[in-house]
């Protein structure tokens, strides 16, 4: 469910002085959040340097920073402690509102601190401070449960048959090597999940001395937000969720239905545009035919990586095409032309995008695989059988070969991965539907092939003060690219029960590329 596909958004300052812990009841003065050391229960916040980021982030210049220290496993209070990096970007307004916004990143496994450009670029700090904390296990946390070997294999695997048994063996071996490395470092891999992370955010609010704050989660961060507001509702003024993953449905089955909804949104938009429909008729049928043909006879080509000029082999089979398409909804205007080129013996555009995303520096060494598998293997796979996952693929795309249906988009080989990851299932209550009267903005994109716009109305059934918004013609995580979505979101935090959605009526479909 990562946001690090085609739409991915892309310092060290000593701030404040260390101070003696103060009581939990003492609130931070307005505008000074993050400048006071404070211990509440087993958690403590300390001001200090800003967290490390993989790339320079200009938006963090001048931020107030520090670390939150919490138990790694709260069922073992005398066990190891971990630290999470915190950055607080000040509001632009001279007199900011007292309730800041805390940003929950996507993934699982992305680092919120590294997403400051997206959060601040979208205007969230107009009149509120924005708080970014590295979720446990992520890049700027300690420990950081990253595994470069998995990322490097995923890049190399673009030159292998996507769903071949031999590819599965190598894939699972890379996952096991990652697990073995992290376990040998002393990490309690069973402690990297939404129950612990939700408690981390509850602790952050109290150790910062905040009476109330707002929550904004993107992609996987919406799943965490929904768990957080169910388990720790105190102090939450409002919640925005963008690119929604309901905890109650997480798994391979829902990924298939999301993919089809996003694909169909792009195909429908082309069909409604006369020039696109004339040049590229019946796109859905063309796509399904290509999946079948490529699965039977994969196409092999060579592409040059844009950053390094390195030439790499790319194999396109049916599974690879499905997964390319899931990300390609972010560049929807290119999709009809790219599929037509592939159908006419020109695979380079799709192959270049498929390999380029995997070999990108942003895809290597930054994702917390410890958190990825900690969440998926304790909260998803225990509550969905392999047969159920396969049936979802068969129902959604009955024309696909079974080898394609067996691997849900973005979740290839998830079950054997979880077998070697070997963490216990969380209690069934982790799958409970969130029922809450906290005002909620459930916002989605009409082209979202990763989490589906239908998830907005689904979660709103038990959130009576929810506003459901679908931004047409936009892919997964609308806040990243849509000025309209950004405007709606900022207005929501001003008036959580009545956000201004007027900009929706002015949106127009993209102009699709038409080949000569």
Coordinates of C-alpha atoms in Angstrom, one line a residue:
X1 CA 0.0 0.0 0.0
X2 CA 3.0 2.2 -0.3
X3 CA 2.8 5.8 -1.3
X4 CA 6.2 5.6 -2.8
X5 CA 5.0 4.8 -6.3
X6 CA 4.7 7.4 -9.2
X7 CA 3.1 10.0 -6.9
X8 CA 5.6 9.8 -4.0
X9 CA 6.2 13.1 -2.5
X10 CA 9.5 13.6 -1.7
X11 CA 18.8 19.9 8.8
X12 CA 20.1 18.9 11.8
X13 CA 19.2 21.7 14.2
X14 CA 19.6 21.7 17.9
X15 CA 16.5 23.2 19.4
X16 CA 15.7 24.0 23.0
X17 CA 17.5 23.0 26.1
X18 CA 17.1 19.8 28.0
X19 CA 14.9 20.4 31.0
X20 CA 13.8 18.3 34.0
X21 CA 10.6 16.3 33.5
X22 CA 7.5 18.1 34.5
X23 CA 4.1 16.7 35.4
X24 CA 1.7 15.4 32.8
X25 CA -0.8 18.0 33.8
X26 CA 1.4 20.9 32.8
X27 CA 0.5 22.0 29.3
X28 CA 3.0 23.4 26.9
X29 CA 2.7 27.2 26.2
X30 CA 1.2 28.0 22.9
X31 CA 3.7 27.9 20.0
X32 CA 6.4 26.1 22.1
X33 CA 5.3 22.5 21.7
X34 CA 8.4 20.2 21.7
X35 CA 10.7 22.5 23.8
X36 CA 10.1 20.9 27.2
X37 CA 11.3 17.5 28.4
X38 CA 8.5 15.5 29.9
X39 CA 7.9 12.0 31.2
X40 CA 4.4 10.4 31.5
X41 CA 4.3 6.8 32.7
X42 CA 6.8 4.7 30.7
X43 CA 7.2 7.3 27.9
X44 CA 9.4 10.3 27.8
X45 CA 10.0 13.2 25.3
X46 CA 13.3 15.0 25.1
X47 CA 14.1 18.0 22.9
X48 CA 17.1 17.5 20.7
X49 CA 18.4 17.3 17.1
X50 CA 16.1 16.7 14.2
X51 CA 15.8 13.1 13.0
X52 CA 17.9 12.0 10.1
X53 CA 16.3 11.9 6.7
X54 CA 17.5 10.0 3.6
X55 CA 17.4 13.2 1.6
X56 CA 17.6 16.9 2.7
X57 CA 14.2 18.2 3.7
X58 CA 14.1 22.0 3.5
X59 CA 10.7 22.0 5.3
X60 CA 12.4 20.8 8.5
X61 CA 14.7 23.8 8.7
X62 CA 13.9 25.6 11.9
X63 CA 11.7 22.7 13.2
X64 CA 11.5 21.9 16.9
X65 CA 12.8 18.4 17.3
X66 CA 13.5 15.6 19.7
X67 CA 12.8 12.0 20.5
X68 CA 10.1 9.9 22.2
X69 CA 11.3 7.0 24.2
X70 CA 8.8 4.1 24.8
X71 CA 8.9 0.5 25.7
X72 CA 9.5 -1.7 22.7
X73 CA 6.9 -4.2 24.0
X74 CA 4.4 -2.8 26.5
X75 CA 3.6 -6.3 27.8
X76 CA 7.3 -6.4 28.9
X77 CA 7.6 -3.1 30.8
X78 CA 11.1 -4.0 32.1
X79 CA 12.2 -4.8 28.6
X80 CA 14.1 -2.8 25.9
X81 CA 13.3 0.8 25.1
X82 CA 13.2 2.3 21.6
X83 CA 13.3 5.9 20.4
X84 CA 11.2 7.6 17.8
X85 CA 12.3 10.8 16.0
X86 CA 10.0 13.8 16.3
X87 CA 9.9 17.0 14.2
X88 CA 7.4 19.8 14.8
X89 CA 7.1 22.3 12.0
X90 CA 5.7 25.6 13.2
X91 CA 2.5 27.1 11.9
X92 CA 2.8 30.0 9.4
X93 CA 0.2 32.0 11.3
X94 CA 1.4 34.5 13.9
X95 CA -1.1 33.2 16.3
X96 CA -1.5 29.4 15.6
X97 CA -4.4 27.4 16.8
X98 CA -3.7 25.4 19.9
X99 CA -4.4 22.0 18.4
X100 CA -1.7 20.8 16.0
X101 CA -2.0 18.1 13.3
X102 CA 0.0 14.9 13.7
X103 CA 0.9 13.2 10.4
X104 CA 0.7 9.3 10.1
X105 CA 2.8 8.1 7.1
X106 CA 2.0 5.4 4.6
X107 CA 3.6 2.0 4.0
X108 CA 3.5 0.2 6.3
X109 CA 7.2 1.2 6.8
X110 CA 7.5 4.7 5.4
X111 CA 9.0 7.4 7.7
X112 CA 6.7 10.3 8.5
X113 CA 9.6 12.7 9.0
X114 CA 10.7 12.1 5.4
X115 CA 7.2 13.1 4.3
X116 CA 7.4 16.6 5.7
X117 CA 7.6 18.0 2.1
X118 CA 4.2 16.5 1.3
X119 CA 2.6 17.7 4.6
X120 CA 3.9 21.2 4.5
X121 CA 3.7 21.6 0.7
X122 CA 0.0 20.9 1.0
X123 CA -0.5 23.7 3.5
X124 CA -1.3 21.8 6.6
X125 CA 0.8 24.2 8.7
X126 CA -1.1 27.3 7.6
X127 CA -2.4 28.0 11.1
X128 CA -1.4 24.8 13.0
X129 CA 1.8 23.2 13.9
X130 CA 2.4 19.9 12.1
X131 CA 4.0 17.1 14.1
X132 CA 5.8 14.3 12.3
X133 CA 7.0 11.2 14.3
X134 CA 8.9 8.3 12.8
X135 CA 6.7 5.3 13.5
X136 CA 8.5 2.5 15.4
X137 CA 11.0 0.6 13.2
X138 CA 11.1 3.3 10.4
X139 CA 14.1 5.0 9.0
X140 CA 14.7 7.7 11.6
X141 CA 13.7 5.5 14.6
X142 CA 16.1 3.5 16.7
X143 CA 16.1 0.7 15.9
X144 CA 15.4 1.2 12.2
X145 CA 14.2 -2.2 10.9
X146 CA 15.2 -1.6 7.3
X147 CA 16.6 -4.3 5.0
X148 CA 18.5 -3.2 2.0
X149 CA 18.8 -6.8 0.7
X150 CA 15.0 -7.0 0.2
X151 CA 14.9 -3.8 -1.7
X152 CA 17.8 -4.8 -3.9
X153 CA 16.2 -8.1 -4.7
X154 CA 12.9 -6.4 -5.6
X155 CA 14.8 -4.3 -8.1
X156 CA 16.6 -7.3 -9.6
X157 CA 13.3 -9.3 -9.7
X158 CA 12.1 -7.0 -12.5
X159 CA 14.4 -9.1 -14.7
X160 CA 12.7 -12.4 -13.5
X161 CA 9.4 -13.9 -14.3
X162 CA 7.2 -12.2 -11.7
X163 CA 5.3 -15.1 -10.2
X164 CA 7.5 -18.1 -11.1
X165 CA 8.2 -20.6 -8.3
X166 CA 11.9 -19.9 -8.7
X167 CA 11.2 -16.1 -8.1
X168 CA 9.2 -17.0 -5.0
X169 CA 12.0 -19.0 -3.6
X170 CA 14.5 -16.1 -4.0
X171 CA 11.9 -13.7 -2.7
X172 CA 11.2 -15.6 0.5
X173 CA 14.9 -16.3 1.0
X174 CA 15.5 -12.5 1.0
X175 CA 12.7 -12.0 3.5
X176 CA 14.1 -14.7 5.8
X177 CA 17.6 -13.1 5.6
X178 CA 16.0 -9.8 6.6
X179 CA 14.2 -11.4 9.5
X180 CA 17.3 -13.2 10.7
X181 CA 19.3 -10.0 10.6
X182 CA 16.7 -8.0 12.5
X183 CA 16.1 -10.7 15.1
X184 CA 19.9 -11.1 15.7
X185 CA 20.0 -7.4 16.4
X186 CA 17.8 -8.0 19.4
X187 CA 14.5 -6.5 17.9
X188 CA 11.3 -8.0 19.3
X189 CA 9.7 -8.4 15.9
X190 CA 6.3 -9.2 17.4
X191 CA 6.2 -5.6 18.9
X192 CA 6.0 -3.8 15.5
X193 CA 2.2 -3.5 14.9
X194 CA -0.7 -1.1 15.1
X195 CA -1.5 -1.7 18.8
X196 CA 1.9 -0.7 19.9
X197 CA 2.1 2.2 17.3
X198 CA -1.3 3.6 18.4
X199 CA 0.0 3.6 22.0
X200 CA 3.1 5.4 20.8
X201 CA 1.1 8.3 19.3
X202 CA -1.1 8.5 22.5
X203 CA 2.1 8.8 24.5
X204 CA 3.5 11.4 22.2
X205 CA 0.4 13.7 22.7
X206 CA 0.7 13.4 26.5
X207 CA 4.5 13.8 26.7
X208 CA 4.2 16.9 24.5
X209 CA 1.7 18.3 27.0
X210 CA -1.1 18.7 24.4
X211 CA -4.6 18.6 25.6
X212 CA -5.9 18.0 22.1
X213 CA -4.7 17.5 18.6
X214 CA -5.8 16.4 15.1
X215 CA -4.8 13.4 13.2
X216 CA -4.1 13.0 9.4
X217 CA -3.1 9.7 8.0
X218 CA -2.3 8.7 4.4
X219 CA -2.5 5.2 2.8
X220 CA -1.5 2.7 5.5
X221 CA -1.5 5.6 8.0
X222 CA -5.3 5.5 7.6
X223 CA -5.4 2.0 9.0
X224 CA -3.3 3.1 11.9
X225 CA -5.4 6.2 12.4
X226 CA -8.6 4.1 12.6
X227 CA -7.0 1.8 15.2
X228 CA -5.7 4.8 17.1
X229 CA -9.0 6.6 17.3
X230 CA -10.7 3.3 18.5
X231 CA -8.1 2.4 21.1
X232 CA -7.0 5.9 22.4
X233 CA -9.8 8.4 21.4
X234 CA -9.0 10.8 24.2
X235 CA -7.5 14.1 23.1
X236 CA -8.4 13.6 19.4
X237 CA -10.3 16.6 18.0
X238 CA -10.6 15.3 14.4
X239 CA -9.2 12.7 12.0
X240 CA -8.5 13.0 8.3
X241 CA -7.8 9.8 6.4
X242 CA -6.7 9.8 2.7
X243 CA -6.4 6.6 0.7
X244 CA -8.3 4.5 3.1
X245 CA -7.4 1.0 4.4
X246 CA -10.1 -0.2 6.8
X247 CA -8.5 -2.5 9.5
X248 CA -11.5 -4.8 9.3
X249 CA -10.9 -5.7 5.6
X250 CA -7.1 -5.7 5.3
X251 CA -5.8 -8.5 3.1
X252 CA -5.3 -9.8 -0.4
X253 CA -9.0 -9.9 -1.3
X254 CA -9.7 -6.2 -0.8
X255 CA -6.5 -5.4 -2.8
X256 CA -8.0 -7.0 -5.9
X257 CA -11.2 -5.1 -5.7
X258 CA -9.3 -1.8 -5.2
X259 CA -7.1 -2.4 -8.2
X260 CA -10.1 -3.0 -10.5
X261 CA -11.9 0.1 -9.2
X262 CA -8.9 2.2 -10.0
X263 CA -8.2 0.6 -13.4
X264 CA -11.9 1.0 -14.4
X265 CA -11.8 4.7 -13.4
X266 CA -9.0 5.3 -15.8
X267 CA -10.5 3.2 -18.6
X268 CA -13.9 5.0 -18.2
X269 CA -12.3 8.4 -18.3
X270 CA -10.6 7.5 -21.6
X271 CA -13.8 6.1 -23.0
X272 CA -15.6 9.4 -22.2
X273 CA -12.9 11.5 -24.0
X274 CA -13.7 11.2 -27.8
X275 CA -10.1 11.4 -29.0
X276 CA -8.9 8.8 -26.5
X277 CA -11.8 6.5 -27.2
X278 CA -11.3 6.6 -30.9
X279 CA -7.6 5.9 -30.7
X280 CA -7.7 3.4 -27.8
X281 CA -11.1 1.7 -27.8
X282 CA -12.0 -1.1 -25.4
X283 CA -9.0 -0.4 -23.1
X284 CA -10.3 -2.8 -20.3
X285 CA -10.5 -5.6 -22.8
X286 CA -7.0 -4.8 -24.2
X287 CA -5.6 -4.8 -20.7
X288 CA -7.1 -8.2 -19.8
X289 CA -5.9 -9.7 -23.1
X290 CA -2.4 -8.4 -22.5
X291 CA -2.3 -9.9 -19.0
X292 CA -3.3 -13.3 -20.5
X293 CA -0.9 -13.1 -23.4
X294 CA 2.1 -12.0 -21.3
X295 CA 1.5 -14.6 -18.6
X296 CA 1.6 -17.3 -21.4
X297 CA 4.6 -15.7 -23.1
X298 CA 6.5 -13.1 -21.2
X299 CA 8.2 -10.3 -23.1
X300 CA 11.9 -9.6 -22.3
X301 CA 13.5 -6.3 -23.0
X302 CA 16.3 -4.0 -21.9
X303 CA 15.9 -0.5 -20.5
X304 CA 18.3 2.2 -19.4
X305 CA 17.8 3.5 -15.9
X306 CA 17.4 7.3 -15.8
X307 CA 19.6 8.0 -12.8
X308 CA 22.6 5.8 -13.6
X309 CA 22.4 5.1 -17.3
X310 CA 22.7 1.5 -16.3
X311 CA 21.1 -1.0 -18.6
X312 CA 18.9 -3.7 -17.0
X313 CA 16.9 -6.6 -18.2
X314 CA 13.1 -6.4 -17.7
X315 CA 10.7 -9.3 -18.0
X316 CA 7.0 -8.4 -18.4
X317 CA 4.5 -11.1 -17.6
X318 CA 0.9 -10.9 -16.6
X319 CA 1.6 -10.4 -12.9
X320 CA 4.1 -7.6 -13.7
X321 CA 1.6 -5.8 -15.9
X322 CA -1.0 -5.9 -13.2
X323 CA 1.4 -4.4 -10.6
X324 CA 2.7 -1.8 -13.1
X325 CA -0.9 -0.7 -13.7
X326 CA -1.6 -0.4 -10.0
X327 CA 1.2 2.3 -9.8
X328 CA 0.6 3.7 -13.3
X329 CA -2.8 5.2 -12.3
X330 CA -0.6 8.0 -10.9
X331 CA 0.4 8.8 -14.4
X332 CA -3.1 8.1 -15.9
X333 CA -2.7 10.3 -19.0
X334 CA 0.0 7.9 -20.3
X335 CA -1.8 4.6 -19.6
X336 CA -3.8 4.2 -22.8
X337 CA -0.8 5.0 -25.0
X338 CA 1.5 2.7 -22.9
X339 CA -0.9 -0.2 -23.2
X340 CA -1.3 0.3 -26.9
X341 CA 2.4 0.4 -27.4
X342 CA 2.8 -2.8 -25.5
X343 CA 0.1 -4.4 -27.6
X344 CA 2.0 -3.4 -30.7
X345 CA 5.4 -4.8 -29.7
X346 CA 6.8 -1.7 -27.9
X347 CA 7.2 -2.6 -24.2
X348 CA 9.9 0.0 -23.4
X349 CA 7.7 2.6 -21.8
X350 CA 6.0 0.2 -19.4
X351 CA 9.3 -1.7 -18.8
X352 CA 11.1 1.5 -18.1
X353 CA 8.5 2.6 -15.5
X354 CA 8.4 -0.8 -13.9
X355 CA 12.1 -1.1 -13.4
X356 CA 12.7 2.6 -12.8
X357 CA 10.5 2.6 -9.8
X358 CA 12.2 -0.4 -8.2
X359 CA 15.7 0.7 -8.9
X360 CA 15.1 4.3 -7.8
X361 CA 17.3 5.5 -4.9
X362 CA 14.0 6.3 -3.1
X363 CA 13.1 2.6 -3.1
X364 CA 16.4 1.2 -1.7
X365 CA 17.2 1.1 2.0
X366 CA 14.4 3.3 3.3
X367 CA 11.4 1.1 4.0
X368 CA 11.0 -0.6 7.4
X369 CA 10.4 -4.2 6.4
X370 CA 10.2 -5.0 10.1
X371 CA 7.1 -2.9 10.3
X372 CA 5.7 -4.1 6.9
X373 CA 5.7 -7.7 8.0
X374 CA 4.9 -6.9 11.6
X375 CA 1.6 -5.4 10.5
X376 CA 0.7 -7.7 7.6
X377 CA 1.7 -11.0 9.3
X378 CA 0.0 -10.3 12.6
X379 CA -3.1 -8.3 11.4
X380 CA -3.9 -9.5 7.8
X381 CA -2.8 -13.0 6.9
X382 CA -4.0 -14.6 10.2
X383 CA -7.6 -13.5 9.3
X384 CA -7.7 -14.4 5.6
X385 CA -7.1 -17.9 4.1
X386 CA -5.1 -18.6 1.0
X387 CA -8.3 -19.9 -0.6
X388 CA -10.2 -16.7 0.2
X389 CA -7.4 -14.6 -1.3
X390 CA -7.5 -16.7 -4.5
X391 CA -11.2 -16.5 -4.8
X392 CA -11.1 -12.8 -4.7
X393 CA -8.7 -12.8 -7.7
X394 CA -10.9 -15.2 -9.5
X395 CA -14.1 -13.2 -8.9
X396 CA -12.5 -9.8 -9.8
X397 CA -10.7 -10.9 -12.9
X398 CA -12.1 -14.3 -14.0
X399 CA -10.3 -14.1 -17.3
X400 CA -6.9 -14.0 -15.7
X401 CA -4.7 -17.1 -15.4
X402 CA -4.7 -18.7 -12.0
X403 CA -1.0 -17.8 -11.6
X404 CA -1.9 -14.1 -11.7
X405 CA -5.0 -14.5 -9.6
X406 CA -3.0 -16.2 -6.9
X407 CA -0.8 -13.1 -6.3
X408 CA -2.8 -10.0 -5.2
X409 CA -1.5 -6.7 -6.4
X410 CA 1.3 -5.3 -4.3
X411 CA 1.2 -8.4 -2.0
X412 CA 3.2 -10.9 -4.0
X413 CA 4.2 -14.0 -2.0
X414 CA 2.8 -12.5 1.2
X415 CA 1.7 -15.7 2.8
X416 CA 5.1 -17.5 2.4
X417 CA 6.8 -14.3 3.6
X418 CA 4.7 -14.4 6.7
X419 CA 5.4 -18.0 7.3
X420 CA 9.1 -17.2 7.6
X421 CA 8.5 -13.9 9.5
X422 CA 6.9 -16.0 12.2
X423 CA 5.2 -13.5 14.5
X424 CA 2.0 -14.3 16.5
X425 CA -1.4 -13.0 15.4
X426 CA -2.8 -10.0 17.2
X427 CA -6.1 -10.6 18.9
X428 CA -9.1 -10.7 16.6
X429 CA -10.2 -7.3 18.0
X430 CA -7.5 -5.7 15.8
X431 CA -10.0 -6.3 13.0
X432 CA -12.9 -4.5 14.7
X433 CA -14.7 -1.8 12.8
X434 CA -14.0 1.6 14.3
X435 CA -17.1 3.2 15.8
X436 CA -16.6 6.8 16.8
X437 CA -18.2 10.2 16.8
X438 CA -14.9 12.0 16.3
X439 CA -15.4 14.2 13.2
X440 CA -13.6 12.4 10.3
X441 CA -12.7 13.4 6.7
X442 CA -12.7 10.2 4.6
X443 CA -11.1 11.4 1.3
X444 CA -10.2 9.2 -1.7
X445 CA -9.2 9.4 -5.3
X446 CA -11.4 8.2 -8.2
X447 CA -8.3 6.6 -9.9
X448 CA -7.1 5.0 -6.6
X449 CA -6.0 1.4 -7.5
X450 CA -4.4 0.7 -4.2
X451 CA -7.1 1.3 -1.6
X452 CA -10.3 2.2 -3.6
X453 CA -12.7 5.1 -3.2
X454 CA -15.4 2.7 -2.0
X455 CA -13.6 2.4 1.3
X456 CA -14.7 6.0 2.2
X457 CA -18.4 5.1 2.4
X458 CA -17.5 1.8 4.0
X459 CA -15.7 3.3 7.1
X460 CA -18.3 6.1 7.3
X461 CA -21.1 3.7 8.1
X462 CA -19.8 3.6 11.7
X463 CA -18.5 7.2 11.9
X464 CA -21.7 9.3 12.2
X465 CA -19.8 12.6 11.9
X466 CA -17.8 11.6 8.9
X467 CA -17.6 13.6 5.6
X468 CA -16.9 11.3 2.6
X469 CA -15.2 12.9 -0.4
X470 CA -14.0 11.4 -3.7
X471 CA -11.7 13.5 -5.7
X472 CA -12.2 12.4 -9.3
X473 CA -9.3 11.7 -11.7
X474 CA -6.7 11.4 -8.9
X475 CA -4.9 8.3 -7.8
X476 CA -3.9 7.0 -4.4
X477 CA -3.3 9.7 -1.7
X478 CA -5.0 12.7 -3.2
X479 CA -3.3 15.1 -0.8
X480 CA 0.0 14.5 -2.5
X481 CA -1.0 15.9 -5.9
X482 CA -4.4 17.6 -5.8
X483 CA -4.7 21.2 -4.9
X484 CA -8.4 20.7 -4.4
X485 CA -7.8 17.8 -2.0
X486 CA -5.3 20.0 -0.1
X487 CA -7.9 22.8 0.2
X488 CA -10.6 20.5 1.4
X489 CA -8.3 18.9 4.0
X490 CA -7.1 22.3 5.4
X491 CA -10.7 23.5 5.6
X492 CA -11.7 20.3 7.4
X493 CA -9.3 21.0 10.2
X494 CA -10.8 24.5 10.5
X495 CA -14.4 23.2 10.6
X496 CA -14.4 19.4 11.0
X497 CA -18.1 19.0 10.5
X498 CA -18.4 21.2 7.4
X499 CA -15.3 21.2 5.2
X500 CA -15.4 23.3 2.0
X501 CA -15.7 21.0 -1.0
X502 CA -16.6 23.7 -3.6
X503 CA -13.5 23.0 -5.6
X504 CA -14.7 19.6 -6.7
X505 CA -17.2 21.1 -9.2
X506 CA -14.4 22.7 -11.2
X507 CA -12.3 19.5 -11.7
X508 CA -11.9 18.2 -15.2
X509 CA -10.6 14.9 -16.5
X510 CA -7.0 14.7 -17.7
X511 CA -6.1 14.9 -21.3
X512 CA -4.9 11.5 -22.4
X513 CA -1.8 11.3 -24.5
X514 CA -2.6 10.3 -28.1
X515 CA 0.1 8.8 -30.3
X516 CA 0.5 10.1 -33.8

